[in-house]
């Protein structure tokens, strides 16, 4: 069964802290994405990748780094977390011209 | 500026009624549209896709697409309480990723 698994599901950190969000897909999909969801803004694309070692910049990349280490694994890094990065983060994966399949989300709070 | 605009922001529909949602892209490079549904506390799930001009029906859900105006609409007939959710429109531009609108919150009142 197609799956996208995110970890952790919840995370609390302090301003200036380092955070890594993890995402693994077992769907043999080429594309993986990181979105953030905030009330009034819908889903906003942070970074995406179309294969191991590839990284593409999305619409709201400032303050975020990402790395695709393997076909299955995509990480989102916040090196100096700020309260404005408090949000619900979704990872998704897809094949070419396919609807992305979303993970269950990671709720991040930056105090 | 949001490249994918959705309207209305929220909608209250009586049970058994019709809900109509709209979505327009300001990016003329868009090729395809998807509609997603997100129940409260859950992740978005793909509901329907439409790639060519015209209409597509699946059960109680119908989508329309006008490629010339880059406008798509989603219609839910015989609305049920389980249809209460956030509906997200997404536009795909070849070689990029899906760009989502801000969504329409549908509340079905019993």
mmCIF file with all atom_site columns, C-alpha atoms in Angstrom:
data_model
loop_
_atom_site.group_PDB
_atom_site.id
_atom_site.type_symbol
_atom_site.label_atom_id
_atom_site.label_alt_id
_atom_site.label_comp_id
_atom_site.label_asym_id
_atom_site.label_entity_id
_atom_site.label_seq_id
_atom_site.pdbx_PDB_ins_code
_atom_site.Cartn_x
_atom_site.Cartn_y
_atom_site.Cartn_z
_atom_site.occupancy
_atom_site.B_iso_or_equiv
_atom_site.pdbx_formal_charge
_atom_site.auth_seq_id
_atom_site.auth_comp_id
_atom_site.auth_asym_id
_atom_site.auth_atom_id
_atom_site.pdbx_PDB_model_num
ATOM 1   C CA . UNK A 1 1   ? 0.000   0.000  0.000   1.00 0.00 ? 1   UNK A CA 1
ATOM 2   C CA . UNK A 1 2   ? 1.270   3.450  -0.964  1.00 0.00 ? 2   UNK A CA 1
ATOM 3   C CA . UNK A 1 3   ? 2.530   5.362  2.047   1.00 0.00 ? 3   UNK A CA 1
ATOM 4   C CA . UNK A 1 4   ? 4.295   8.534  3.107   1.00 0.00 ? 4   UNK A CA 1
ATOM 5   C CA . UNK A 1 5   ? 5.562   8.528  6.676   1.00 0.00 ? 5   UNK A CA 1
ATOM 6   C CA . UNK A 1 6   ? 6.570   11.673 8.523   1.00 0.00 ? 6   UNK A CA 1
ATOM 7   C CA . UNK A 1 7   ? 8.419   11.964 11.801  1.00 0.00 ? 7   UNK A CA 1
ATOM 8   C CA . UNK A 1 8   ? 8.123   13.325 14.355  1.00 0.00 ? 8   UNK A CA 1
ATOM 9   C CA . UNK A 1 9   ? 4.371   13.969 14.383  1.00 0.00 ? 9   UNK A CA 1
ATOM 10  C CA . UNK A 1 10  ? 4.754   16.775 16.884  1.00 0.00 ? 10  UNK A CA 1
ATOM 11  C CA . UNK A 1 11  ? 7.761   18.897 17.763  1.00 0.00 ? 11  UNK A CA 1
ATOM 12  C CA . UNK A 1 12  ? 8.341   21.799 20.140  1.00 0.00 ? 12  UNK A CA 1
ATOM 13  C CA . UNK A 1 13  ? 11.541  23.811 19.980  1.00 0.00 ? 13  UNK A CA 1
ATOM 14  C CA . UNK A 1 14  ? 12.819  27.196 21.069  1.00 0.00 ? 14  UNK A CA 1
ATOM 15  C CA . UNK A 1 15  ? 13.734  30.190 18.952  1.00 0.00 ? 15  UNK A CA 1
ATOM 16  C CA . UNK A 1 16  ? 17.172  29.619 17.423  1.00 0.00 ? 16  UNK A CA 1
ATOM 17  C CA . UNK A 1 17  ? 16.981  25.867 17.780  1.00 0.00 ? 17  UNK A CA 1
ATOM 18  C CA . UNK A 1 18  ? 17.754  23.265 15.121  1.00 0.00 ? 18  UNK A CA 1
ATOM 19  C CA . UNK A 1 19  ? 14.981  21.057 13.804  1.00 0.00 ? 19  UNK A CA 1
ATOM 20  C CA . UNK A 1 20  ? 14.973  18.240 11.275  1.00 0.00 ? 20  UNK A CA 1
ATOM 21  C CA . UNK A 1 21  ? 11.726  16.883 9.880   1.00 0.00 ? 21  UNK A CA 1
ATOM 22  C CA . UNK A 1 22  ? 11.903  13.493 8.207   1.00 0.00 ? 22  UNK A CA 1
ATOM 23  C CA . UNK A 1 23  ? 9.852   11.970 5.419   1.00 0.00 ? 23  UNK A CA 1
ATOM 24  C CA . UNK A 1 24  ? 10.008  8.509  3.895   1.00 0.00 ? 24  UNK A CA 1
ATOM 25  C CA . UNK A 1 25  ? 7.967   7.168  0.975   1.00 0.00 ? 25  UNK A CA 1
ATOM 26  C CA . UNK A 1 26  ? 7.703   3.574  -0.117  1.00 0.00 ? 26  UNK A CA 1
ATOM 27  C CA . UNK A 1 27  ? 5.918   4.293  -3.406  1.00 0.00 ? 27  UNK A CA 1
ATOM 28  C CA . UNK A 1 28  ? 8.922   4.377  -5.783  1.00 0.00 ? 28  UNK A CA 1
ATOM 29  C CA . UNK A 1 29  ? 7.916   7.947  -6.592  1.00 0.00 ? 29  UNK A CA 1
ATOM 30  C CA . UNK A 1 30  ? 10.400  10.313 -8.174  1.00 0.00 ? 30  UNK A CA 1
ATOM 31  C CA . UNK A 1 31  ? 8.914   13.520 -6.766  1.00 0.00 ? 31  UNK A CA 1
ATOM 32  C CA . UNK A 1 32  ? 8.862   14.489 -3.117  1.00 0.00 ? 32  UNK A CA 1
ATOM 33  C CA . UNK A 1 33  ? 7.600   17.771 -1.646  1.00 0.00 ? 33  UNK A CA 1
ATOM 34  C CA . UNK A 1 34  ? 7.529   19.776 1.557   1.00 0.00 ? 34  UNK A CA 1
ATOM 35  C CA . UNK A 1 35  ? 4.547   22.069 2.169   1.00 0.00 ? 35  UNK A CA 1
ATOM 36  C CA . UNK A 1 36  ? 3.529   24.162 5.145   1.00 0.00 ? 36  UNK A CA 1
ATOM 37  C CA . UNK A 1 37  ? -0.095  24.831 6.014   1.00 0.00 ? 37  UNK A CA 1
ATOM 38  C CA . UNK A 1 38  ? -1.276  27.900 7.869   1.00 0.00 ? 38  UNK A CA 1
ATOM 39  C CA . UNK A 1 39  ? -4.777  29.225 8.339   1.00 0.00 ? 39  UNK A CA 1
ATOM 40  C CA . UNK A 1 40  ? -5.621  31.622 5.524   1.00 0.00 ? 40  UNK A CA 1
ATOM 41  C CA . UNK A 1 41  ? -2.689  30.549 3.352   1.00 0.00 ? 41  UNK A CA 1
ATOM 42  C CA . UNK A 1 42  ? -3.594  27.040 2.250   1.00 0.00 ? 42  UNK A CA 1
ATOM 43  C CA . UNK A 1 43  ? -0.663  24.783 1.413   1.00 0.00 ? 43  UNK A CA 1
ATOM 44  C CA . UNK A 1 44  ? 2.526   26.584 0.463   1.00 0.00 ? 44  UNK A CA 1
ATOM 45  C CA . UNK A 1 45  ? 5.402   24.840 -1.288  1.00 0.00 ? 45  UNK A CA 1
ATOM 46  C CA . UNK A 1 46  ? 8.748   25.081 0.512   1.00 0.00 ? 46  UNK A CA 1
ATOM 47  C CA . UNK A 1 47  ? 11.062  22.750 -1.452  1.00 0.00 ? 47  UNK A CA 1
ATOM 48  C CA . UNK A 1 48  ? 10.711  19.761 -3.718  1.00 0.00 ? 48  UNK A CA 1
ATOM 49  C CA . UNK A 1 49  ? 12.889  17.177 -5.395  1.00 0.00 ? 49  UNK A CA 1
ATOM 50  C CA . UNK A 1 50  ? 12.661  14.885 -8.390  1.00 0.00 ? 50  UNK A CA 1
ATOM 51  C CA . UNK A 1 51  ? 15.297  12.412 -7.321  1.00 0.00 ? 51  UNK A CA 1
ATOM 52  C CA . UNK A 1 52  ? 18.101  11.597 -4.942  1.00 0.00 ? 52  UNK A CA 1
ATOM 53  C CA . UNK A 1 53  ? 20.523  14.501 -4.682  1.00 0.00 ? 53  UNK A CA 1
ATOM 54  C CA . UNK A 1 54  ? 18.155  16.901 -6.485  1.00 0.00 ? 54  UNK A CA 1
ATOM 55  C CA . UNK A 1 55  ? 16.589  19.942 -4.838  1.00 0.00 ? 55  UNK A CA 1
ATOM 56  C CA . UNK A 1 56  ? 14.214  22.539 -6.272  1.00 0.00 ? 56  UNK A CA 1
ATOM 57  C CA . UNK A 1 57  ? 13.188  25.757 -4.568  1.00 0.00 ? 57  UNK A CA 1
ATOM 58  C CA . UNK A 1 58  ? 9.514   26.316 -3.896  1.00 0.00 ? 58  UNK A CA 1
ATOM 59  C CA . UNK A 1 59  ? 7.542   29.460 -3.171  1.00 0.00 ? 59  UNK A CA 1
ATOM 60  C CA . UNK A 1 60  ? 8.443   30.012 0.512   1.00 0.00 ? 60  UNK A CA 1
ATOM 61  C CA . UNK A 1 61  ? 12.023  28.675 0.905   1.00 0.00 ? 61  UNK A CA 1
ATOM 62  C CA . UNK A 1 62  ? 13.490  31.319 3.247   1.00 0.00 ? 62  UNK A CA 1
ATOM 63  C CA . UNK A 1 63  ? 14.739  29.814 6.502   1.00 0.00 ? 63  UNK A CA 1
ATOM 64  C CA . UNK A 1 64  ? 14.507  26.234 5.227   1.00 0.00 ? 64  UNK A CA 1
ATOM 65  C CA . UNK A 1 65  ? 16.993  23.785 3.806   1.00 0.00 ? 65  UNK A CA 1
ATOM 66  C CA . UNK A 1 66  ? 16.117  20.397 2.393   1.00 0.00 ? 66  UNK A CA 1
ATOM 67  C CA . UNK A 1 67  ? 18.026  17.331 1.362   1.00 0.00 ? 67  UNK A CA 1
ATOM 68  C CA . UNK A 1 68  ? 16.986  14.236 -0.592  1.00 0.00 ? 68  UNK A CA 1
ATOM 69  C CA . UNK A 1 69  ? 19.418  11.551 0.473   1.00 0.00 ? 69  UNK A CA 1
ATOM 70  C CA . UNK A 1 70  ? 17.806  8.595  -1.294  1.00 0.00 ? 70  UNK A CA 1
ATOM 71  C CA . UNK A 1 71  ? 14.819  7.914  -3.530  1.00 0.00 ? 71  UNK A CA 1
ATOM 72  C CA . UNK A 1 72  ? 12.825  7.248  -0.352  1.00 0.00 ? 72  UNK A CA 1
ATOM 73  C CA . UNK A 1 73  ? 14.018  9.925  2.090   1.00 0.00 ? 73  UNK A CA 1
ATOM 74  C CA . UNK A 1 74  ? 13.498  13.693 2.076   1.00 0.00 ? 74  UNK A CA 1
ATOM 75  C CA . UNK A 1 75  ? 14.457  15.911 5.011   1.00 0.00 ? 75  UNK A CA 1
ATOM 76  C CA . UNK A 1 76  ? 13.506  19.465 5.925   1.00 0.00 ? 76  UNK A CA 1
ATOM 77  C CA . UNK A 1 77  ? 15.996  21.405 8.058   1.00 0.00 ? 77  UNK A CA 1
ATOM 78  C CA . UNK A 1 78  ? 15.359  24.507 10.121  1.00 0.00 ? 78  UNK A CA 1
ATOM 79  C CA . UNK A 1 79  ? 18.765  25.629 11.374  1.00 0.00 ? 79  UNK A CA 1
ATOM 80  C CA . UNK A 1 80  ? 17.712  28.727 13.305  1.00 0.00 ? 80  UNK A CA 1
ATOM 81  C CA . UNK A 1 81  ? 14.052  28.216 14.015  1.00 0.00 ? 81  UNK A CA 1
ATOM 82  C CA . UNK A 1 82  ? 11.859  31.283 14.431  1.00 0.00 ? 82  UNK A CA 1
ATOM 83  C CA . UNK A 1 83  ? 8.286   31.633 15.772  1.00 0.00 ? 83  UNK A CA 1
ATOM 84  C CA . UNK A 1 84  ? 7.115   32.440 12.228  1.00 0.00 ? 84  UNK A CA 1
ATOM 85  C CA . UNK A 1 85  ? 7.951   28.829 11.322  1.00 0.00 ? 85  UNK A CA 1
ATOM 86  C CA . UNK A 1 86  ? 5.339   27.501 13.728  1.00 0.00 ? 86  UNK A CA 1
ATOM 87  C CA . UNK A 1 87  ? 3.111   25.588 11.353  1.00 0.00 ? 87  UNK A CA 1
ATOM 88  C CA . UNK A 1 88  ? 1.763   22.251 10.158  1.00 0.00 ? 88  UNK A CA 1
ATOM 89  C CA . UNK A 1 89  ? 4.226   20.653 7.745   1.00 0.00 ? 89  UNK A CA 1
ATOM 90  C CA . UNK A 1 90  ? 3.254   18.098 5.134   1.00 0.00 ? 90  UNK A CA 1
ATOM 91  C CA . UNK A 1 91  ? 5.474   15.889 3.054   1.00 0.00 ? 91  UNK A CA 1
ATOM 92  C CA . UNK A 1 92  ? 4.122   14.361 -0.149  1.00 0.00 ? 92  UNK A CA 1
ATOM 93  C CA . UNK A 1 93  ? 5.323   12.159 -2.971  1.00 0.00 ? 93  UNK A CA 1
ATOM 94  C CA . UNK A 1 94  ? 4.189   11.541 -6.540  1.00 0.00 ? 94  UNK A CA 1
ATOM 95  C CA . UNK A 1 95  ? 5.088   10.108 -9.876  1.00 0.00 ? 95  UNK A CA 1
ATOM 96  C CA . UNK A 1 96  ? 5.233   12.371 -12.928 1.00 0.00 ? 96  UNK A CA 1
ATOM 97  C CA . UNK A 1 97  ? 1.906   14.154 -13.539 1.00 0.00 ? 97  UNK A CA 1
ATOM 98  C CA . UNK A 1 98  ? 0.302   12.324 -10.638 1.00 0.00 ? 98  UNK A CA 1
ATOM 99  C CA . UNK A 1 99  ? -1.585  13.726 -7.676  1.00 0.00 ? 99  UNK A CA 1
ATOM 100 C CA . UNK A 1 100 ? 0.773   13.874 -4.698  1.00 0.00 ? 100 UNK A CA 1
ATOM 101 C CA . UNK A 1 101 ? 0.091   11.502 -1.829  1.00 0.00 ? 101 UNK A CA 1
ATOM 102 C CA . UNK A 1 102 ? 0.446   13.251 1.523   1.00 0.00 ? 102 UNK A CA 1
ATOM 103 C CA . UNK A 1 103 ? 1.845   12.110 4.836   1.00 0.00 ? 103 UNK A CA 1
ATOM 104 C CA . UNK A 1 104 ? -0.020  12.690 8.093   1.00 0.00 ? 104 UNK A CA 1
ATOM 105 C CA . UNK A 1 105 ? 1.802   15.917 8.888   1.00 0.00 ? 105 UNK A CA 1
ATOM 106 C CA . UNK A 1 106 ? 4.176   17.260 11.534  1.00 0.00 ? 106 UNK A CA 1
ATOM 107 C CA . UNK A 1 107 ? 2.984   19.979 13.870  1.00 0.00 ? 107 UNK A CA 1
ATOM 108 C CA . UNK A 1 108 ? 5.897   22.248 14.790  1.00 0.00 ? 108 UNK A CA 1
ATOM 109 C CA . UNK A 1 109 ? 5.799   24.874 17.522  1.00 0.00 ? 109 UNK A CA 1
ATOM 110 C CA . UNK A 1 110 ? 8.666   27.345 17.896  1.00 0.00 ? 110 UNK A CA 1
ATOM 111 C CA . UNK A 1 111 ? 8.518   29.117 21.261  1.00 0.00 ? 111 UNK A CA 1
ATOM 112 C CA . UNK B 2 1   ? 0.216   37.126 -4.826  1.00 0.00 ? 1   UNK B CA 1
ATOM 113 C CA . UNK B 2 2   ? -1.475  33.736 -4.692  1.00 0.00 ? 2   UNK B CA 1
ATOM 114 C CA . UNK B 2 3   ? -1.273  32.104 -8.121  1.00 0.00 ? 3   UNK B CA 1
ATOM 115 C CA . UNK B 2 4   ? -4.309  29.921 -7.445  1.00 0.00 ? 4   UNK B CA 1
ATOM 116 C CA . UNK B 2 5   ? -7.382  31.776 -6.219  1.00 0.00 ? 5   UNK B CA 1
ATOM 117 C CA . UNK B 2 6   ? -10.356 30.000 -4.675  1.00 0.00 ? 6   UNK B CA 1
ATOM 118 C CA . UNK B 2 7   ? -13.811 31.301 -3.848  1.00 0.00 ? 7   UNK B CA 1
ATOM 119 C CA . UNK B 2 8   ? -15.745 31.501 -1.686  1.00 0.00 ? 8   UNK B CA 1
ATOM 120 C CA . UNK B 2 9   ? -13.570 31.247 1.425   1.00 0.00 ? 9   UNK B CA 1
ATOM 121 C CA . UNK B 2 10  ? -16.318 29.416 3.243   1.00 0.00 ? 10  UNK B CA 1
ATOM 122 C CA . UNK B 2 11  ? -19.704 27.979 2.422   1.00 0.00 ? 11  UNK B CA 1
ATOM 123 C CA . UNK B 2 12  ? -22.613 26.679 4.473   1.00 0.00 ? 12  UNK B CA 1
ATOM 124 C CA . UNK B 2 13  ? -24.806 24.178 2.650   1.00 0.00 ? 13  UNK B CA 1
ATOM 125 C CA . UNK B 2 14  ? -27.965 22.464 3.936   1.00 0.00 ? 14  UNK B CA 1
ATOM 126 C CA . UNK B 2 15  ? -27.861 18.674 3.991   1.00 0.00 ? 15  UNK B CA 1
ATOM 127 C CA . UNK B 2 16  ? -29.047 17.448 0.619   1.00 0.00 ? 16  UNK B CA 1
ATOM 128 C CA . UNK B 2 17  ? -28.141 20.742 -1.050  1.00 0.00 ? 17  UNK B CA 1
ATOM 129 C CA . UNK B 2 18  ? -25.644 21.691 -3.755  1.00 0.00 ? 18  UNK B CA 1
ATOM 130 C CA . UNK B 2 19  ? -22.210 23.174 -3.028  1.00 0.00 ? 19  UNK B CA 1
ATOM 131 C CA . UNK B 2 20  ? -20.343 25.040 -5.763  1.00 0.00 ? 20  UNK B CA 1
ATOM 132 C CA . UNK B 2 21  ? -16.680 25.926 -5.422  1.00 0.00 ? 21  UNK B CA 1
ATOM 133 C CA . UNK B 2 22  ? -14.510 27.960 -7.786  1.00 0.00 ? 22  UNK B CA 1
ATOM 134 C CA . UNK B 2 23  ? -10.824 28.063 -8.614  1.00 0.00 ? 23  UNK B CA 1
ATOM 135 C CA . UNK B 2 24  ? -8.792  30.158 -11.053 1.00 0.00 ? 24  UNK B CA 1
ATOM 136 C CA . UNK B 2 25  ? -5.107  30.179 -11.863 1.00 0.00 ? 25  UNK B CA 1
ATOM 137 C CA . UNK B 2 26  ? -3.277  33.384 -12.765 1.00 0.00 ? 26  UNK B CA 1
ATOM 138 C CA . UNK B 2 27  ? -0.401  31.392 -14.269 1.00 0.00 ? 27  UNK B CA 1
ATOM 139 C CA . UNK B 2 28  ? -1.020  30.686 -17.951 1.00 0.00 ? 28  UNK B CA 1
ATOM 140 C CA . UNK B 2 29  ? 1.550   27.874 -17.891 1.00 0.00 ? 29  UNK B CA 1
ATOM 141 C CA . UNK B 2 30  ? -0.759  25.646 -15.850 1.00 0.00 ? 30  UNK B CA 1
ATOM 142 C CA . UNK B 2 31  ? -1.538  22.322 -17.504 1.00 0.00 ? 31  UNK B CA 1
ATOM 143 C CA . UNK B 2 32  ? -3.727  20.383 -15.079 1.00 0.00 ? 32  UNK B CA 1
ATOM 144 C CA . UNK B 2 33  ? -5.944  20.850 -12.043 1.00 0.00 ? 33  UNK B CA 1
ATOM 145 C CA . UNK B 2 34  ? -6.627  18.660 -9.066  1.00 0.00 ? 34  UNK B CA 1
ATOM 146 C CA . UNK B 2 35  ? -9.154  18.991 -6.246  1.00 0.00 ? 35  UNK B CA 1
ATOM 147 C CA . UNK B 2 36  ? -8.251  17.767 -2.776  1.00 0.00 ? 36  UNK B CA 1
ATOM 148 C CA . UNK B 2 37  ? -10.403 17.350 0.317   1.00 0.00 ? 37  UNK B CA 1
ATOM 149 C CA . UNK B 2 38  ? -9.035  17.747 3.833   1.00 0.00 ? 38  UNK B CA 1
ATOM 150 C CA . UNK B 2 39  ? -11.090 16.787 6.844   1.00 0.00 ? 39  UNK B CA 1
ATOM 151 C CA . UNK B 2 40  ? -10.295 18.493 10.128  1.00 0.00 ? 40  UNK B CA 1
ATOM 152 C CA . UNK B 2 41  ? -7.091  17.123 11.682  1.00 0.00 ? 41  UNK B CA 1
ATOM 153 C CA . UNK B 2 42  ? -6.306  14.988 8.653   1.00 0.00 ? 42  UNK B CA 1
ATOM 154 C CA . UNK B 2 43  ? -4.027  15.241 5.640   1.00 0.00 ? 43  UNK B CA 1
ATOM 155 C CA . UNK B 2 44  ? -5.298  16.316 2.188   1.00 0.00 ? 44  UNK B CA 1
ATOM 156 C CA . UNK B 2 45  ? -6.652  13.504 -0.001  1.00 0.00 ? 45  UNK B CA 1
ATOM 157 C CA . UNK B 2 46  ? -7.050  13.770 -3.756  1.00 0.00 ? 46  UNK B CA 1
ATOM 158 C CA . UNK B 2 47  ? -10.698 13.982 -4.710  1.00 0.00 ? 47  UNK B CA 1
ATOM 159 C CA . UNK B 2 48  ? -10.793 14.542 -8.466  1.00 0.00 ? 48  UNK B CA 1
ATOM 160 C CA . UNK B 2 49  ? -8.572  15.578 -11.326 1.00 0.00 ? 49  UNK B CA 1
ATOM 161 C CA . UNK B 2 50  ? -9.381  17.275 -14.600 1.00 0.00 ? 50  UNK B CA 1
ATOM 162 C CA . UNK B 2 51  ? -6.980  17.727 -17.468 1.00 0.00 ? 51  UNK B CA 1
ATOM 163 C CA . UNK B 2 52  ? -9.111  18.697 -20.487 1.00 0.00 ? 52  UNK B CA 1
ATOM 164 C CA . UNK B 2 53  ? -11.902 21.117 -21.207 1.00 0.00 ? 53  UNK B CA 1
ATOM 165 C CA . UNK B 2 54  ? -15.351 20.045 -20.202 1.00 0.00 ? 54  UNK B CA 1
ATOM 166 C CA . UNK B 2 55  ? -16.941 18.162 -17.374 1.00 0.00 ? 55  UNK B CA 1
ATOM 167 C CA . UNK B 2 56  ? -16.143 15.082 -15.340 1.00 0.00 ? 56  UNK B CA 1
ATOM 168 C CA . UNK B 2 57  ? -18.523 13.369 -12.931 1.00 0.00 ? 57  UNK B CA 1
ATOM 169 C CA . UNK B 2 58  ? -17.784 10.865 -10.169 1.00 0.00 ? 58  UNK B CA 1
ATOM 170 C CA . UNK B 2 59  ? -20.751 10.010 -7.992  1.00 0.00 ? 59  UNK B CA 1
ATOM 171 C CA . UNK B 2 60  ? -22.040 13.166 -6.308  1.00 0.00 ? 60  UNK B CA 1
ATOM 172 C CA . UNK B 2 61  ? -19.029 15.209 -7.433  1.00 0.00 ? 61  UNK B CA 1
ATOM 173 C CA . UNK B 2 62  ? -18.685 17.065 -10.747 1.00 0.00 ? 62  UNK B CA 1
ATOM 174 C CA . UNK B 2 63  ? -15.752 19.159 -11.931 1.00 0.00 ? 63  UNK B CA 1
ATOM 175 C CA . UNK B 2 64  ? -15.681 21.569 -14.835 1.00 0.00 ? 64  UNK B CA 1
ATOM 176 C CA . UNK B 2 65  ? -12.658 23.030 -16.569 1.00 0.00 ? 65  UNK B CA 1
ATOM 177 C CA . UNK B 2 66  ? -12.301 25.957 -18.951 1.00 0.00 ? 66  UNK B CA 1
ATOM 178 C CA . UNK B 2 67  ? -8.677  25.976 -20.048 1.00 0.00 ? 67  UNK B CA 1
ATOM 179 C CA . UNK B 2 68  ? -8.970  29.291 -21.901 1.00 0.00 ? 68  UNK B CA 1
ATOM 180 C CA . UNK B 2 69  ? -9.895  31.099 -18.690 1.00 0.00 ? 69  UNK B CA 1
ATOM 181 C CA . UNK B 2 70  ? -7.915  28.712 -16.435 1.00 0.00 ? 70  UNK B CA 1
ATOM 182 C CA . UNK B 2 71  ? -11.042 28.263 -14.337 1.00 0.00 ? 71  UNK B CA 1
ATOM 183 C CA . UNK B 2 72  ? -12.223 25.077 -12.696 1.00 0.00 ? 72  UNK B CA 1
ATOM 184 C CA . UNK B 2 73  ? -15.218 24.463 -10.480 1.00 0.00 ? 73  UNK B CA 1
ATOM 185 C CA . UNK B 2 74  ? -16.280 21.645 -8.174  1.00 0.00 ? 74  UNK B CA 1
ATOM 186 C CA . UNK B 2 75  ? -19.938 20.872 -7.509  1.00 0.00 ? 75  UNK B CA 1
ATOM 187 C CA . UNK B 2 76  ? -21.169 18.600 -4.764  1.00 0.00 ? 76  UNK B CA 1
ATOM 188 C CA . UNK B 2 77  ? -24.787 17.530 -5.054  1.00 0.00 ? 77  UNK B CA 1
ATOM 189 C CA . UNK B 2 78  ? -26.865 15.951 -2.288  1.00 0.00 ? 78  UNK B CA 1
ATOM 190 C CA . UNK B 2 79  ? -24.332 17.241 0.263   1.00 0.00 ? 79  UNK B CA 1
ATOM 191 C CA . UNK B 2 80  ? -23.794 15.078 3.336   1.00 0.00 ? 80  UNK B CA 1
ATOM 192 C CA . UNK B 2 81  ? -22.378 16.003 6.764   1.00 0.00 ? 81  UNK B CA 1
ATOM 193 C CA . UNK B 2 82  ? -19.303 13.931 5.869   1.00 0.00 ? 82  UNK B CA 1
ATOM 194 C CA . UNK B 2 83  ? -18.636 16.421 3.047   1.00 0.00 ? 83  UNK B CA 1
ATOM 195 C CA . UNK B 2 84  ? -17.826 19.088 5.647   1.00 0.00 ? 84  UNK B CA 1
ATOM 196 C CA . UNK B 2 85  ? -14.149 19.753 5.019   1.00 0.00 ? 85  UNK B CA 1
ATOM 197 C CA . UNK B 2 86  ? -11.565 22.104 3.528   1.00 0.00 ? 86  UNK B CA 1
ATOM 198 C CA . UNK B 2 87  ? -11.493 21.803 -0.273  1.00 0.00 ? 87  UNK B CA 1
ATOM 199 C CA . UNK B 2 88  ? -8.210  22.679 -1.933  1.00 0.00 ? 88  UNK B CA 1
ATOM 200 C CA . UNK B 2 89  ? -7.672  23.379 -5.598  1.00 0.00 ? 89  UNK B CA 1
ATOM 201 C CA . UNK B 2 90  ? -4.207  22.663 -7.001  1.00 0.00 ? 90  UNK B CA 1
ATOM 202 C CA . UNK B 2 91  ? -2.681  23.624 -10.336 1.00 0.00 ? 91  UNK B CA 1
ATOM 203 C CA . UNK B 2 92  ? 0.165   21.769 -11.968 1.00 0.00 ? 92  UNK B CA 1
ATOM 204 C CA . UNK B 2 93  ? 2.700   23.450 -14.155 1.00 0.00 ? 93  UNK B CA 1
ATOM 205 C CA . UNK B 2 94  ? 4.834   21.062 -16.160 1.00 0.00 ? 94  UNK B CA 1
ATOM 206 C CA . UNK B 2 95  ? 8.261   20.532 -14.663 1.00 0.00 ? 95  UNK B CA 1
ATOM 207 C CA . UNK B 2 96  ? 7.267   22.085 -11.334 1.00 0.00 ? 96  UNK B CA 1
ATOM 208 C CA . UNK B 2 97  ? 5.134   21.055 -8.434  1.00 0.00 ? 97  UNK B CA 1
ATOM 209 C CA . UNK B 2 98  ? 1.508   21.423 -7.481  1.00 0.00 ? 98  UNK B CA 1
ATOM 210 C CA . UNK B 2 99  ? 0.592   24.920 -6.329  1.00 0.00 ? 99  UNK B CA 1
ATOM 211 C CA . UNK B 2 100 ? -2.392  25.061 -4.004  1.00 0.00 ? 100 UNK B CA 1
ATOM 212 C CA . UNK B 2 101 ? -5.019  27.702 -3.387  1.00 0.00 ? 101 UNK B CA 1
ATOM 213 C CA . UNK B 2 102 ? -6.062  28.843 0.081   1.00 0.00 ? 102 UNK B CA 1
ATOM 214 C CA . UNK B 2 103 ? -9.100  26.574 0.083   1.00 0.00 ? 103 UNK B CA 1
ATOM 215 C CA . UNK B 2 104 ? -12.846 26.712 0.613   1.00 0.00 ? 104 UNK B CA 1
ATOM 216 C CA . UNK B 2 105 ? -14.264 25.498 3.911   1.00 0.00 ? 105 UNK B CA 1
ATOM 217 C CA . UNK B 2 106 ? -17.561 23.689 3.368   1.00 0.00 ? 106 UNK B CA 1
ATOM 218 C CA . UNK B 2 107 ? -19.917 23.140 6.288   1.00 0.00 ? 107 UNK B CA 1
ATOM 219 C CA . UNK B 2 108 ? -22.956 20.949 5.708   1.00 0.00 ? 108 UNK B CA 1
ATOM 220 C CA . UNK B 2 109 ? -25.720 21.712 8.191   1.00 0.00 ? 109 UNK B CA 1
ATOM 221 C CA . UNK B 2 110 ? -28.111 18.863 9.136   1.00 0.00 ? 110 UNK B CA 1
#
